[in-house]
Structures are given as C-alpha cells and as structure tokens.
CSV table of C-alpha atoms in Angstrom, one decimal:
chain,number,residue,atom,x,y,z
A,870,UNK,CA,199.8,42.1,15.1
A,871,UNK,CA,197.4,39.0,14.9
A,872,UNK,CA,198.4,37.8,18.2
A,873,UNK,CA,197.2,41.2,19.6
A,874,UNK,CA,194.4,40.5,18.4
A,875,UNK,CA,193.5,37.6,19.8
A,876,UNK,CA,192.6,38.3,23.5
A,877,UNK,CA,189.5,40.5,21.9
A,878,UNK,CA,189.0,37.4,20.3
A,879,UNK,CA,189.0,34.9,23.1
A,880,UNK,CA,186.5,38.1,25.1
A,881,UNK,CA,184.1,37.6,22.1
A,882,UNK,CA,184.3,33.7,21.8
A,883,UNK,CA,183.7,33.7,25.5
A,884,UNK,CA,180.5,36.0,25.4
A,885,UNK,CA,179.1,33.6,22.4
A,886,UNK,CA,179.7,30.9,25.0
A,887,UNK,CA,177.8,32.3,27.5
A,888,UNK,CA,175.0,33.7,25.8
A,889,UNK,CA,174.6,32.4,22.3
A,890,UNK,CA,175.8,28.8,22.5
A,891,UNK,CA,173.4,27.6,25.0
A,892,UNK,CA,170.7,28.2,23.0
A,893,UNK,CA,172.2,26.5,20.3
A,894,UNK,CA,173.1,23.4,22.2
A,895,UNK,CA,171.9,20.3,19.8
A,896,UNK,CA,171.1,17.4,23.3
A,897,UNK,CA,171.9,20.0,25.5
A,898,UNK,CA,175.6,19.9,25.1
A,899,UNK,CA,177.8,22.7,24.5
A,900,UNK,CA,180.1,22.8,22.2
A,901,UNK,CA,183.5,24.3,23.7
A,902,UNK,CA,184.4,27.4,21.6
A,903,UNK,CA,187.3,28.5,23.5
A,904,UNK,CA,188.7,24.7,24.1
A,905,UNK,CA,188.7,24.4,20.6
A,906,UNK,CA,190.4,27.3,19.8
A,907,UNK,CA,193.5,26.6,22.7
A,908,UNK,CA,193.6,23.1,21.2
A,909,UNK,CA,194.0,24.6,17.5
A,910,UNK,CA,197.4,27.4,18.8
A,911,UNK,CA,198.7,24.5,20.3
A,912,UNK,CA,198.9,22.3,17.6
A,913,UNK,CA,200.2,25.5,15.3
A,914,UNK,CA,201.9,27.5,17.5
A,915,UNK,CA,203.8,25.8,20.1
A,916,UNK,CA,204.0,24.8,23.3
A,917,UNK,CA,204.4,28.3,24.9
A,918,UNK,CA,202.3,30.3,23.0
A,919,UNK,CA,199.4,27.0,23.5
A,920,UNK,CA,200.0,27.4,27.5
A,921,UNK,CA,200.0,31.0,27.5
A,922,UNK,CA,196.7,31.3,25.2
A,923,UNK,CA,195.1,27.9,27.3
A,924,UNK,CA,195.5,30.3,30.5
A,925,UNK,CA,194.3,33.5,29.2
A,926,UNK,CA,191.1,32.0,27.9
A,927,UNK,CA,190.6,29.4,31.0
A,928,UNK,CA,190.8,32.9,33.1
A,929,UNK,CA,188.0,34.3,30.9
A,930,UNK,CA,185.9,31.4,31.7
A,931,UNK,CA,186.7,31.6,35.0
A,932,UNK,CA,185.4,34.8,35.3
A,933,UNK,CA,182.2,34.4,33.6
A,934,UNK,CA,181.1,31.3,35.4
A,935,UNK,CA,180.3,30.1,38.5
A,936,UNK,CA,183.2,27.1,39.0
A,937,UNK,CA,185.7,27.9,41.4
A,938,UNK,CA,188.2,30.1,40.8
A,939,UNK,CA,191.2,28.7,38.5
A,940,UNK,CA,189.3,25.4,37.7
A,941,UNK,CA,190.1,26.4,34.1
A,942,UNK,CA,192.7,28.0,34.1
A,943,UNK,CA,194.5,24.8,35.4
A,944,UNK,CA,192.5,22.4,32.9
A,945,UNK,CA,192.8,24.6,29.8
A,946,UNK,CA,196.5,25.4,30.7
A,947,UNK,CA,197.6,21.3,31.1
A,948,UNK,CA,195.6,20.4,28.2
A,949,UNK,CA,197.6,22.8,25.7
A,950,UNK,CA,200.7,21.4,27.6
A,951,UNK,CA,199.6,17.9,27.1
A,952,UNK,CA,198.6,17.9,23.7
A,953,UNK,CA,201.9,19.9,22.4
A,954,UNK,CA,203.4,17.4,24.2
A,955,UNK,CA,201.3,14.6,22.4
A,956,UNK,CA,201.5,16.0,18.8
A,957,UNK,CA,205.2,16.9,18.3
A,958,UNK,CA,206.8,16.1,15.7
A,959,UNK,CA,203.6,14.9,13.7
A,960,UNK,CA,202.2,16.8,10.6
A,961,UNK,CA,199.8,19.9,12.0
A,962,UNK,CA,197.7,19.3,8.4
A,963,UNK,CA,196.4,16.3,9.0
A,964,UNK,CA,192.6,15.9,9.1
A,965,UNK,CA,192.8,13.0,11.6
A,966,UNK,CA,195.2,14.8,13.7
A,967,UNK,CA,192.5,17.4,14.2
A,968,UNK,CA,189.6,15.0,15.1
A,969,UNK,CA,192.1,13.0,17.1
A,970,UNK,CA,193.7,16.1,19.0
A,971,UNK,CA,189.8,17.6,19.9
A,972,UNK,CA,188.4,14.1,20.7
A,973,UNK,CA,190.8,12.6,22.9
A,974,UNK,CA,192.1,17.0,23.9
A,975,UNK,CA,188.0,17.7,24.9
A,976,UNK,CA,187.8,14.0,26.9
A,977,UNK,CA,191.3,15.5,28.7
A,978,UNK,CA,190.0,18.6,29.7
A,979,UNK,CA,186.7,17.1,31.1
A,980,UNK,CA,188.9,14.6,33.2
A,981,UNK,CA,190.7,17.7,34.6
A,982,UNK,CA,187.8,19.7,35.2
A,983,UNK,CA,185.9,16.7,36.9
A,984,UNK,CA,189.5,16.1,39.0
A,985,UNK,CA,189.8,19.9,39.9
A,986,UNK,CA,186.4,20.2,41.0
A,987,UNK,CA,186.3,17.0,42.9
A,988,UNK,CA,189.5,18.1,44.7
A,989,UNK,CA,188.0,21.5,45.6
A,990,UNK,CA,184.7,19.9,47.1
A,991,UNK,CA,182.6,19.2,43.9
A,992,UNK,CA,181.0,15.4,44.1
A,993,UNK,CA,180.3,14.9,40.2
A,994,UNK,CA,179.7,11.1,39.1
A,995,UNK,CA,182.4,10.0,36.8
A,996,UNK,CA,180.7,7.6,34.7
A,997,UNK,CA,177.3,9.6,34.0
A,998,UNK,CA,179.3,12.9,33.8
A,999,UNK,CA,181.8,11.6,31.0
A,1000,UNK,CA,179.2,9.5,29.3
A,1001,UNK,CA,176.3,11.7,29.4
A,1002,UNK,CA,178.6,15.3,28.6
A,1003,UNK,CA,182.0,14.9,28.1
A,1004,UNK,CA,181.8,12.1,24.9
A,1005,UNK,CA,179.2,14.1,23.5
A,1006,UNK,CA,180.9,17.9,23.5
A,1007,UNK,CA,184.5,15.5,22.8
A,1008,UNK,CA,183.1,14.6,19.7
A,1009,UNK,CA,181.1,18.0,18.9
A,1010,UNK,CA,184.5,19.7,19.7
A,1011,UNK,CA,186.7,16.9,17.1
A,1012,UNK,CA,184.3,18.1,14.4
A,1013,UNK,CA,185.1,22.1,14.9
A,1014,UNK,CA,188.4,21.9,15.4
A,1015,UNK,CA,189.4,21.2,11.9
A,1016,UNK,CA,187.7,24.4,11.0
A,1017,UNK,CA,189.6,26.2,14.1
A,1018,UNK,CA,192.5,25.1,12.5
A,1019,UNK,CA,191.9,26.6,9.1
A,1020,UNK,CA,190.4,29.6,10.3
A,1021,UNK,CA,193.8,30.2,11.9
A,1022,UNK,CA,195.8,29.3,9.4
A,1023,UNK,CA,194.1,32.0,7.1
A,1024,UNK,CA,194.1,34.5,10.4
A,1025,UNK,CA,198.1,33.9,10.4
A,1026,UNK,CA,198.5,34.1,6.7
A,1027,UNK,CA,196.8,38.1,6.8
A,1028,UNK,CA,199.2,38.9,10.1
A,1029,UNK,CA,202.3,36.6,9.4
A,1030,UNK,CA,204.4,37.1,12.6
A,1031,UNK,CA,206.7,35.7,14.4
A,1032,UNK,CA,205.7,34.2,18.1
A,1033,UNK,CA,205.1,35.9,21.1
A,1034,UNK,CA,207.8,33.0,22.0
A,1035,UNK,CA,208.1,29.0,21.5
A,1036,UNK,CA,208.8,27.6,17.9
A,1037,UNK,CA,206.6,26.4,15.9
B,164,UNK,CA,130.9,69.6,-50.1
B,165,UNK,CA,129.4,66.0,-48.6
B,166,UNK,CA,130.5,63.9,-52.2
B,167,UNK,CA,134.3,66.0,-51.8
B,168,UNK,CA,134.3,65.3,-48.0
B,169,UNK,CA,133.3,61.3,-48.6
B,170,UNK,CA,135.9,61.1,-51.4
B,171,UNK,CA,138.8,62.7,-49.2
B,172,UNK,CA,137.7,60.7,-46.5
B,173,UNK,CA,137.4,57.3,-48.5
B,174,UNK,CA,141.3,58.1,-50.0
B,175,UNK,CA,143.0,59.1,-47.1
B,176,UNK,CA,141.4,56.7,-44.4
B,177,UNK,CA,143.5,53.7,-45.6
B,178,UNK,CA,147.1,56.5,-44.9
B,179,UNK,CA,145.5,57.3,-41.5
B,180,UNK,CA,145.2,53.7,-40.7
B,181,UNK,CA,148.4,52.8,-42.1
B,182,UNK,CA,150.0,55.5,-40.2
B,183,UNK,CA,148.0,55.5,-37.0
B,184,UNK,CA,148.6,51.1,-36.6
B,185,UNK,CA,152.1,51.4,-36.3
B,186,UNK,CA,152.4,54.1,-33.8
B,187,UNK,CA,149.8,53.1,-31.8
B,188,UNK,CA,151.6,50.2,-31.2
B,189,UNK,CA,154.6,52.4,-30.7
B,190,UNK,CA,152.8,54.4,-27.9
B,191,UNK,CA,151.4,51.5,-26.1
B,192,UNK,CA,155.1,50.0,-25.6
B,193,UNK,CA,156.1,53.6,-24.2
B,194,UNK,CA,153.0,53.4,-22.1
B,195,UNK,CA,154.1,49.6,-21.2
B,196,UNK,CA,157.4,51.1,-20.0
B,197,UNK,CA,156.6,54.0,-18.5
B,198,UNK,CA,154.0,51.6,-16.4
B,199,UNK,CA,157.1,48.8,-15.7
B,200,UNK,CA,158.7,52.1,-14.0
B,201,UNK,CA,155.9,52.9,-11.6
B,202,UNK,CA,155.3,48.9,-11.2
B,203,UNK,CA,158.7,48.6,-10.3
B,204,UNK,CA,158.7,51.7,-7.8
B,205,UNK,CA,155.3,50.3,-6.4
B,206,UNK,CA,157.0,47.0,-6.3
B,207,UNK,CA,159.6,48.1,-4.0
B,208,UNK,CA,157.5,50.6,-2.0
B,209,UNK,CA,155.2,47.1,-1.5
B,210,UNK,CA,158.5,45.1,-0.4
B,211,UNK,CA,159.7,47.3,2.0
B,212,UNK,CA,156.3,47.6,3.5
B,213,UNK,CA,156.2,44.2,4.0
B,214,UNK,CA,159.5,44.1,5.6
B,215,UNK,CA,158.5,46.6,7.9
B,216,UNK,CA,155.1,44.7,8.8
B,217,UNK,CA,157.4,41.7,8.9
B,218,UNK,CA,159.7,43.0,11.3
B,219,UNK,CA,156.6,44.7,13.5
B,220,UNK,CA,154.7,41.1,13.4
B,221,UNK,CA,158.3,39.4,15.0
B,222,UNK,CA,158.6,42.5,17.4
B,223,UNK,CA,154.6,41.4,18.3
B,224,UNK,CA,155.1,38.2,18.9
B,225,UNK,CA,158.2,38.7,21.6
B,226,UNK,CA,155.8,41.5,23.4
B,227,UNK,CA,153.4,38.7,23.3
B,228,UNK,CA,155.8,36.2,24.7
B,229,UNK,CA,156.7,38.7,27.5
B,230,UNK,CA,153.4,39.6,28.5
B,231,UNK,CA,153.3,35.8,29.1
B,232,UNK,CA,156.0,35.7,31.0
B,233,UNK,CA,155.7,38.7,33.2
B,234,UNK,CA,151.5,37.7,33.9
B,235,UNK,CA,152.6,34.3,35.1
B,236,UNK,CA,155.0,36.4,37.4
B,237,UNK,CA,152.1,38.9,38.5
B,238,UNK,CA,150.2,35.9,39.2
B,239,UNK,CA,153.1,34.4,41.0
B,240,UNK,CA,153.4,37.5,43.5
B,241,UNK,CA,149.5,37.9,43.5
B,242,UNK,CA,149.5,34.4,44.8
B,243,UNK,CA,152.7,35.1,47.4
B,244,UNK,CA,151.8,38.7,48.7
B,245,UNK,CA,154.0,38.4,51.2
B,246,UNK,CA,157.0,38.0,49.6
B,247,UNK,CA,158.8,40.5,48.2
B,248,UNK,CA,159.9,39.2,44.4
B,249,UNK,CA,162.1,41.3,42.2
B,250,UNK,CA,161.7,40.4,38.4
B,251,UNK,CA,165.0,39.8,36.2
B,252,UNK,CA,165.7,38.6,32.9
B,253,UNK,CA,168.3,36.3,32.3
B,254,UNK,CA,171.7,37.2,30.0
B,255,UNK,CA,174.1,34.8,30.4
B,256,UNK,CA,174.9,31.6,31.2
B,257,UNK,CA,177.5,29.5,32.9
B,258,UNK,CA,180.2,28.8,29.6
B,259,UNK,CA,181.1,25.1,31.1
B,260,UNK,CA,178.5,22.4,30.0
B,261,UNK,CA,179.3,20.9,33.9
B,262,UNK,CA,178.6,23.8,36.0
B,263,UNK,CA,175.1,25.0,36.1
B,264,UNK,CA,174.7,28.8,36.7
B,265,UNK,CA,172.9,31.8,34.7
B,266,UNK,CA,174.2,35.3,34.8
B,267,UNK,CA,171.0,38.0,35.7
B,268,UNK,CA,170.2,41.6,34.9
B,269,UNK,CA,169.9,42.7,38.8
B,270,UNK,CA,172.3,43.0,41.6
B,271,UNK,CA,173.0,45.4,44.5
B,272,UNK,CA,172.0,48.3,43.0
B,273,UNK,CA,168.3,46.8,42.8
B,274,UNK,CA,168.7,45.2,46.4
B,275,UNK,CA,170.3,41.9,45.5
B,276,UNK,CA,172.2,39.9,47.6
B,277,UNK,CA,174.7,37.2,48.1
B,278,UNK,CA,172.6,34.2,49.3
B,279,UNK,CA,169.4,35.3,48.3
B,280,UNK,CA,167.1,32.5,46.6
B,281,UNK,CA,166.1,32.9,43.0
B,282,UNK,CA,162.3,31.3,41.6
B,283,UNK,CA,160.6,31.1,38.7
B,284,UNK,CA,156.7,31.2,38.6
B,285,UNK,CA,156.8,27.2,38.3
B,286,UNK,CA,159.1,26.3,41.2
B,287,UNK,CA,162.3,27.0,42.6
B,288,UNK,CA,165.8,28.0,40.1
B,289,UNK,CA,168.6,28.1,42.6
B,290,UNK,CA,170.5,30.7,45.0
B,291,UNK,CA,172.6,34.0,44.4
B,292,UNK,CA,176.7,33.6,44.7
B,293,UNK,CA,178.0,36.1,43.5
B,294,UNK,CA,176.8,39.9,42.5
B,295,UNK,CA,178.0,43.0,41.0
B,296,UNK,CA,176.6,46.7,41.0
B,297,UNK,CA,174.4,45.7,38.3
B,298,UNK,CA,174.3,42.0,37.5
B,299,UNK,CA,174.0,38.6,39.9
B,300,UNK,CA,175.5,35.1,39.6
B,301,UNK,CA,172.9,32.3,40.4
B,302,UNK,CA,173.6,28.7,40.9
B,303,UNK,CA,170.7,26.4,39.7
B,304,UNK,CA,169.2,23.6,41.7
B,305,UNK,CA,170.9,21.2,38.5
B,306,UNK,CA,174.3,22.3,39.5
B,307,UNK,CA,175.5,19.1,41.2
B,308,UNK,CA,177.1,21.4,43.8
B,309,UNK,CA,173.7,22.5,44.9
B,310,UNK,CA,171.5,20.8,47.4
B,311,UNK,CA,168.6,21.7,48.8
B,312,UNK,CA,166.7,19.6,51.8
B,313,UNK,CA,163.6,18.9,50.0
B,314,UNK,CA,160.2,16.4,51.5
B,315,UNK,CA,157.5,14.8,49.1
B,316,UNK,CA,154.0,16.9,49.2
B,317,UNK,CA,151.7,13.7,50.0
B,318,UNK,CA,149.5,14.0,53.2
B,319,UNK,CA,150.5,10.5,54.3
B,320,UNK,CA,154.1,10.7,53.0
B,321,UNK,CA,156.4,14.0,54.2
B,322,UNK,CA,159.5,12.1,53.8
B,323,UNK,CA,162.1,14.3,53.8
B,324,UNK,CA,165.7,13.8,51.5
B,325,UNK,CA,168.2,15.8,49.5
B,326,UNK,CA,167.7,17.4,46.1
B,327,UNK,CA,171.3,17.7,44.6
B,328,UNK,CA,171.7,18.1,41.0
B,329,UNK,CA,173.2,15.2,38.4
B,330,UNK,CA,175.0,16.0,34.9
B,331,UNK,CA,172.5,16.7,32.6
B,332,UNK,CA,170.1,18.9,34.1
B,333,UNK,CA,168.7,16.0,36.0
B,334,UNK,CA,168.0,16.3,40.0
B,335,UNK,CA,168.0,13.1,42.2
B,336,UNK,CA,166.7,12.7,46.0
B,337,UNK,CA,168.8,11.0,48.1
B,338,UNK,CA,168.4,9.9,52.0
B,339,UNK,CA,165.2,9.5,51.8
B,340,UNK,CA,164.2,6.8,54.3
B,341,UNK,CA,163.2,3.6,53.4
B,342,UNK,CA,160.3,3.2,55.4
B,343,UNK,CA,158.7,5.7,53.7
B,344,UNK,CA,156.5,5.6,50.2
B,345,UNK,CA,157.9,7.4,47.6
B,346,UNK,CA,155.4,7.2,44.3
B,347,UNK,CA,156.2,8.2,40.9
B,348,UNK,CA,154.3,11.7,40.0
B,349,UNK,CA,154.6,12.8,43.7
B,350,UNK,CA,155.6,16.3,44.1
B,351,UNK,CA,159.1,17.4,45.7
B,352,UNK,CA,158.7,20.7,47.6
B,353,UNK,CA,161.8,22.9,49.3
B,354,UNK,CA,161.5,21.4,53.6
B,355,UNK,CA,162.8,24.5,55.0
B,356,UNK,CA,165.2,22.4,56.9
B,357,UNK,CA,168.5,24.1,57.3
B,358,UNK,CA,166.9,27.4,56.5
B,359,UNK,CA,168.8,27.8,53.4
B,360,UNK,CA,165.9,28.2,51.2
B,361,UNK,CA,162.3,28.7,52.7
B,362,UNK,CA,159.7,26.0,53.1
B,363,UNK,CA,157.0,25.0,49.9
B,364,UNK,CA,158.8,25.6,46.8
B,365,UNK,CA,158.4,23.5,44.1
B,366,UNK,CA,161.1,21.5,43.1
B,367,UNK,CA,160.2,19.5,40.3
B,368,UNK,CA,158.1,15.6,40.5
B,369,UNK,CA,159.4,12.5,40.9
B,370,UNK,CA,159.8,10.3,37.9
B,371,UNK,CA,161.7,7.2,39.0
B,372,UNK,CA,162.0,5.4,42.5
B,373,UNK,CA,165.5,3.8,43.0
B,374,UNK,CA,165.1,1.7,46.1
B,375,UNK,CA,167.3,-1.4,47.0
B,376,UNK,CA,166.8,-3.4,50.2
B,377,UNK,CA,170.2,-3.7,50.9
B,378,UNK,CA,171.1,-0.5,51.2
B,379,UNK,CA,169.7,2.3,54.0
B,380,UNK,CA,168.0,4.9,52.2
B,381,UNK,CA,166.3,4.9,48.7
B,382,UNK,CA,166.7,7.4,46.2
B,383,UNK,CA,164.1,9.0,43.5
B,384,UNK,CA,165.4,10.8,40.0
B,385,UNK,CA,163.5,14.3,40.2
B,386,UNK,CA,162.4,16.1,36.8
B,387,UNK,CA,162.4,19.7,37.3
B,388,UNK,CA,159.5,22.0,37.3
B,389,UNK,CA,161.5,24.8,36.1
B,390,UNK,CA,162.4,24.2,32.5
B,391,UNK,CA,166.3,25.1,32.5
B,392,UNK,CA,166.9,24.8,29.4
B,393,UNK,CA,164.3,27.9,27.7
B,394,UNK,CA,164.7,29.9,31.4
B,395,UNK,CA,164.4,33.5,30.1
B,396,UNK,CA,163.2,35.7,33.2
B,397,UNK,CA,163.3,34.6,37.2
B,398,UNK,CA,162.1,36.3,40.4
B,399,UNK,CA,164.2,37.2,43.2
B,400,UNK,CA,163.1,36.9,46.6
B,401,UNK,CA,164.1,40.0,48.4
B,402,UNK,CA,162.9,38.8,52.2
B,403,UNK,CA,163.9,35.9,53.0
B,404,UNK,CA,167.5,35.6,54.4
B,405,UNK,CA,168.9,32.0,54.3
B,406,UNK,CA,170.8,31.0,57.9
B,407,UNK,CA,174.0,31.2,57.6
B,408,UNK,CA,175.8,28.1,59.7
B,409,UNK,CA,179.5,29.0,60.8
C-alpha cells in the first residue's frame, strides 16, 4: 500500500519544488526535496526499488523544468545506483551515514547533472557551479536527509510491506 | 401613628440591613456573572472581528502590491505603444537550482508562442520554449544556456558582446573588444543582432570589468535589472518574431 502511495508523493514534493521552495531558498539555493527523498529509499529499500523511485521522480523533474529531456532521469537514476552501491552492508541508522550519504549523494548528482548537460550542449563552469551551488544545496540536502529517513521509517511502519522488488 | 411608625422603623432597620448586606452582595456576584457571559460573548464577537479585519488588511496589502505591479506594466506599454505586451503572472519555477526557467499563466490559448521574448517593466526576463494550451515555459537571461547579443548604452562606447548567464543568477559579457571602454555602471541593452530578441532592452548594468592584455576580448560581470529572484508577473511580447537561423 505505502509504495502506491508514493508517486502522489513524489507529484506533491515536486510541485513544492517548483513553487514553494524557491521562495524559501536561504542564499538562493534550493534545497533538493526529491533528491533527498531518492537518497533516503535507497539507503532503506534497496537497490531496485532506489533506481526505480530515482527515475520516476527524475522524470517528474524533467517534466516540470526546462533542462533537456532525461538530464534527471539519468542523474537521479545513477545516484540511487551509486549510493546503494556505496552503503551496503553498513548500518541504515546511523546519523553520519545520513549526512555522509546526502553530502557526498547531492555533490554526485550535481557532477552528473553538470556532465549530462555539458554533453548535450550546456557550457556551465565547473568550479563556480560546484562552489557557488552544488556545496551549498550538498550540505542543505545532508541536513534533511536524516529527517527523510525517519519520516520513512515511520511512513513504512503505518504500511509495512514487502518491496515492489530488491531486498532490503 | 409617627412615634409607632419611628419605633418600627428604629427596630427593624438593623433586620433590613442585616438581611439586605448579604444578598446584596449575593446579587452583585450574579450580576458579575451574568456580565462575565456577555463579556465573554462580546469578547469573542471582538476576536473574530478582528480576524476578519486582519485577514481584509493582508488581502489589502496584496491588491496594493498588484496595483503596483500591473501600473508599472501600464506604464511600460504606455511607454512602448507599439508593442503588443500580454501580462502574465508567474506560477512556477524551474525545480533544478542550475537551470533557470519560470513556468507562466499564458500560452496558446492567449496567443503565446514558442520563441516569443518575455520582459518585465525593468528590462528584459528571457524567451518562451516551451507552451501548453494554457501555460508557457520561459528560459531567463540567468540560464547559462541563454545568450543574448547585447552592446553598452554610452554614446561614445556601442561595443557590442554576449550576455550569457553564470550560476547564480549572475550574467557576464563576453567578446567584447578590447579596444573599446567598458565602465562600471554603464548600461547593457539587448543589440538586436541576430534578431533573436529586438533591439533596446535593458539587460541589467555593468558592475565589474574583467580585462587582461593578454587575452583578445575583455569581459564585464552584468547585474541584472530584472530582480529574478522576487519576479512575480512578466509581459509577453506578442509582435515581435525572433529569426529563426536553419
């Protein structure tokens, strides 16, 4: 049941984004709702359910904004790949996991994005870009995500299920 | 009768008091609380009044904020009678913090097109790419995938450059030649070169000069006229069709 409700989740979260959260943005940078979020079912739910969730909400972003086509998609999708990958094995409770996973998980995503949109025709500077956006929203991001986490610990606790597929 | 009436009234004056004291006291606490009922009742009629004028002085103020808004744009098309401007309100914005695009309220049910330029009473916002029946995708000037051929506004110094946006919401000018002045505070208007957005709109002003010797073309960091970050309502220019270069 709970991951049913989840793409009306990811809809809402991605509205927020695009209207609320900008207004909200404390230096003009974002935090990344739905990056957050991705980062949080991979950690918890597994590797296929993180890539599966990662592309669902990278195609709601893709729809909404103006960057080409399947820019996130791709990043969201390798980043849930990439952090599963990183955090096997280790303990999902751990409150430095969390700021670790959405520090070093948001500075992954921006590389990607910056690579994807520099591959389809985008020139962004690297340096200014990461320094002046992506360590910012990195560390904004490492400070939600321990709440992400919790928020669907409790969300799995009132729908206990088992996964769509992947173990946990 | 006056000694018998001063006698009855001498003996029973003290019971009348003794009687009267007490109750008195007894009927001014249920006049207290019949009072604390109707101050309570008058006490909530008064609170939700002042809700209500609460919520009326808020709804006020936007009105007031709007009239703003929508006067500077009346003044903007009284200025520019010959073009035609359509008026939009902002209601999204671009979910990535490196792409820089808003989401409007018009598209091409209202006349709105792909390619179309989008202003704002103080200068220029960006260009349409994408619509829908009812809503229009616009691509600001900050986007670093924009770029618009732009020239300084100085009698003795039309250089002419490349306004392409930085991360940030920060613009810089590049190409601009080195044998021309650029100055601090000078003002960066749209060239018309290229025809992709039409000539004299204000950009922004420039706020630093990066020049080197060595290399061929100096560079200025642009601060935007348009103030990106509160942009609530823009203008979209209906007649002017930007060349399209195959």
């Amino acid at each position: 049941m709970g991951s049913y409700l989840l793409p009306p989740l990811f809809l809402l979260l991605a509205l927020i984004e695009t209207s609320l959260v900008p207004y909200l943005a404390p230096l003009g940078v974002k935090p990344d709702l739905l990056l957050v979020l991705v980062l949080s079912i991979a950690m918890t739910r597994g590797l296929g359910q993180g890539i599966l969730w990662g592309i669902l909400a990278g195609w709601m972003l893709d729809l909404l904004g103006a960057s080409p086509f399947g820019t996130h998609i791709l990043a969201l999708g390798l980043v849930a790949l990439l952090v599963r990958l990183g955090t096997a094995g280790l303990s999902p409770q751990s409150l430095l996991l969390h700021l670790g996973v959405g520090f070093v998980g948001s500075l992954l995503f921006y590389s990607l994005l910056l690579l994807i949109l520099e591959l389809s025709g985008s020139s962004l500077g690297w340096g200014e870009t990461l320094l002046r956006i992506a360590l910012p929203a990195s560390i904004m991001n490492a400070l939600l995500l321990p709440v992400a986490y919790h928020l669907l610990r409790g969300w799995e606790r009132l729908w206990p299920e088992r996964p769509l597929w992947g173990r946990r | 009768m006056k000694p018998l009436e001063r006698a009855a009234l001498g003996t029973f004056a003290p019971l009348q008091g003794g009687i009267t004291h007490p109750l008195q006291s007894v009927a001014h606490l249920l006049d207290a609380l019949q009072r604390l009922a109707a101050l309570q009742e008058e006490n909530q009629r008064q609170s939700q009044l002042i809700a209500r004028l609460s919520g009326e002085i808020v709804r006020l103020r936007e009105l007031e904020i709007e009239n703003q808004q929508l006067r500077e744009q009346l003044g903007y098309q009284i200025d520019n009678p010959e073009r035609a401007l359509l008026p939009a309100s902002v209601i999204g914005r671009d979910p990535s913090n490196l792409v820089q695009s808003i989401i409007i309220d018009k598209g091409s049910a209202q006349g709105v097109e792909e390619g179309m330029v989008v202003i704002e009473s103080a200068g220029l916002v960006g260009k349409v790419i994408g619509v829908s029946p009812t809503s229009a995708k616009v691509l600001l000037i900050t986007d670093p995938r924009s770029s618009v051929t732009a020239m300084i506004q100085r009698p003795n110094s039309r250089a002419v450059g490349v306004v392409s946006g930085q991360p940030g919401n920060r613009l810089i000018m590049r190409y601009l030649p080195q044998s021309e002045e650029v100055r601090q505070t000078d003002l960066v208007v749209t060239s018309g070169l290229g025809g992709g957005f039409p000539k004299g709109l204000l950009i922004g002003k420039v706020v630093e000069v990066r020049q080197k010797d060595i290399e061929m073309f100096q560079g200025a960091l642009v601060e935007t006229a348009v103030p990106f970050a509160k942009l609530e309502s823009v203008l979209v220019v209906l007649d002017f069709t930007p060349d399209k270069w195959d």
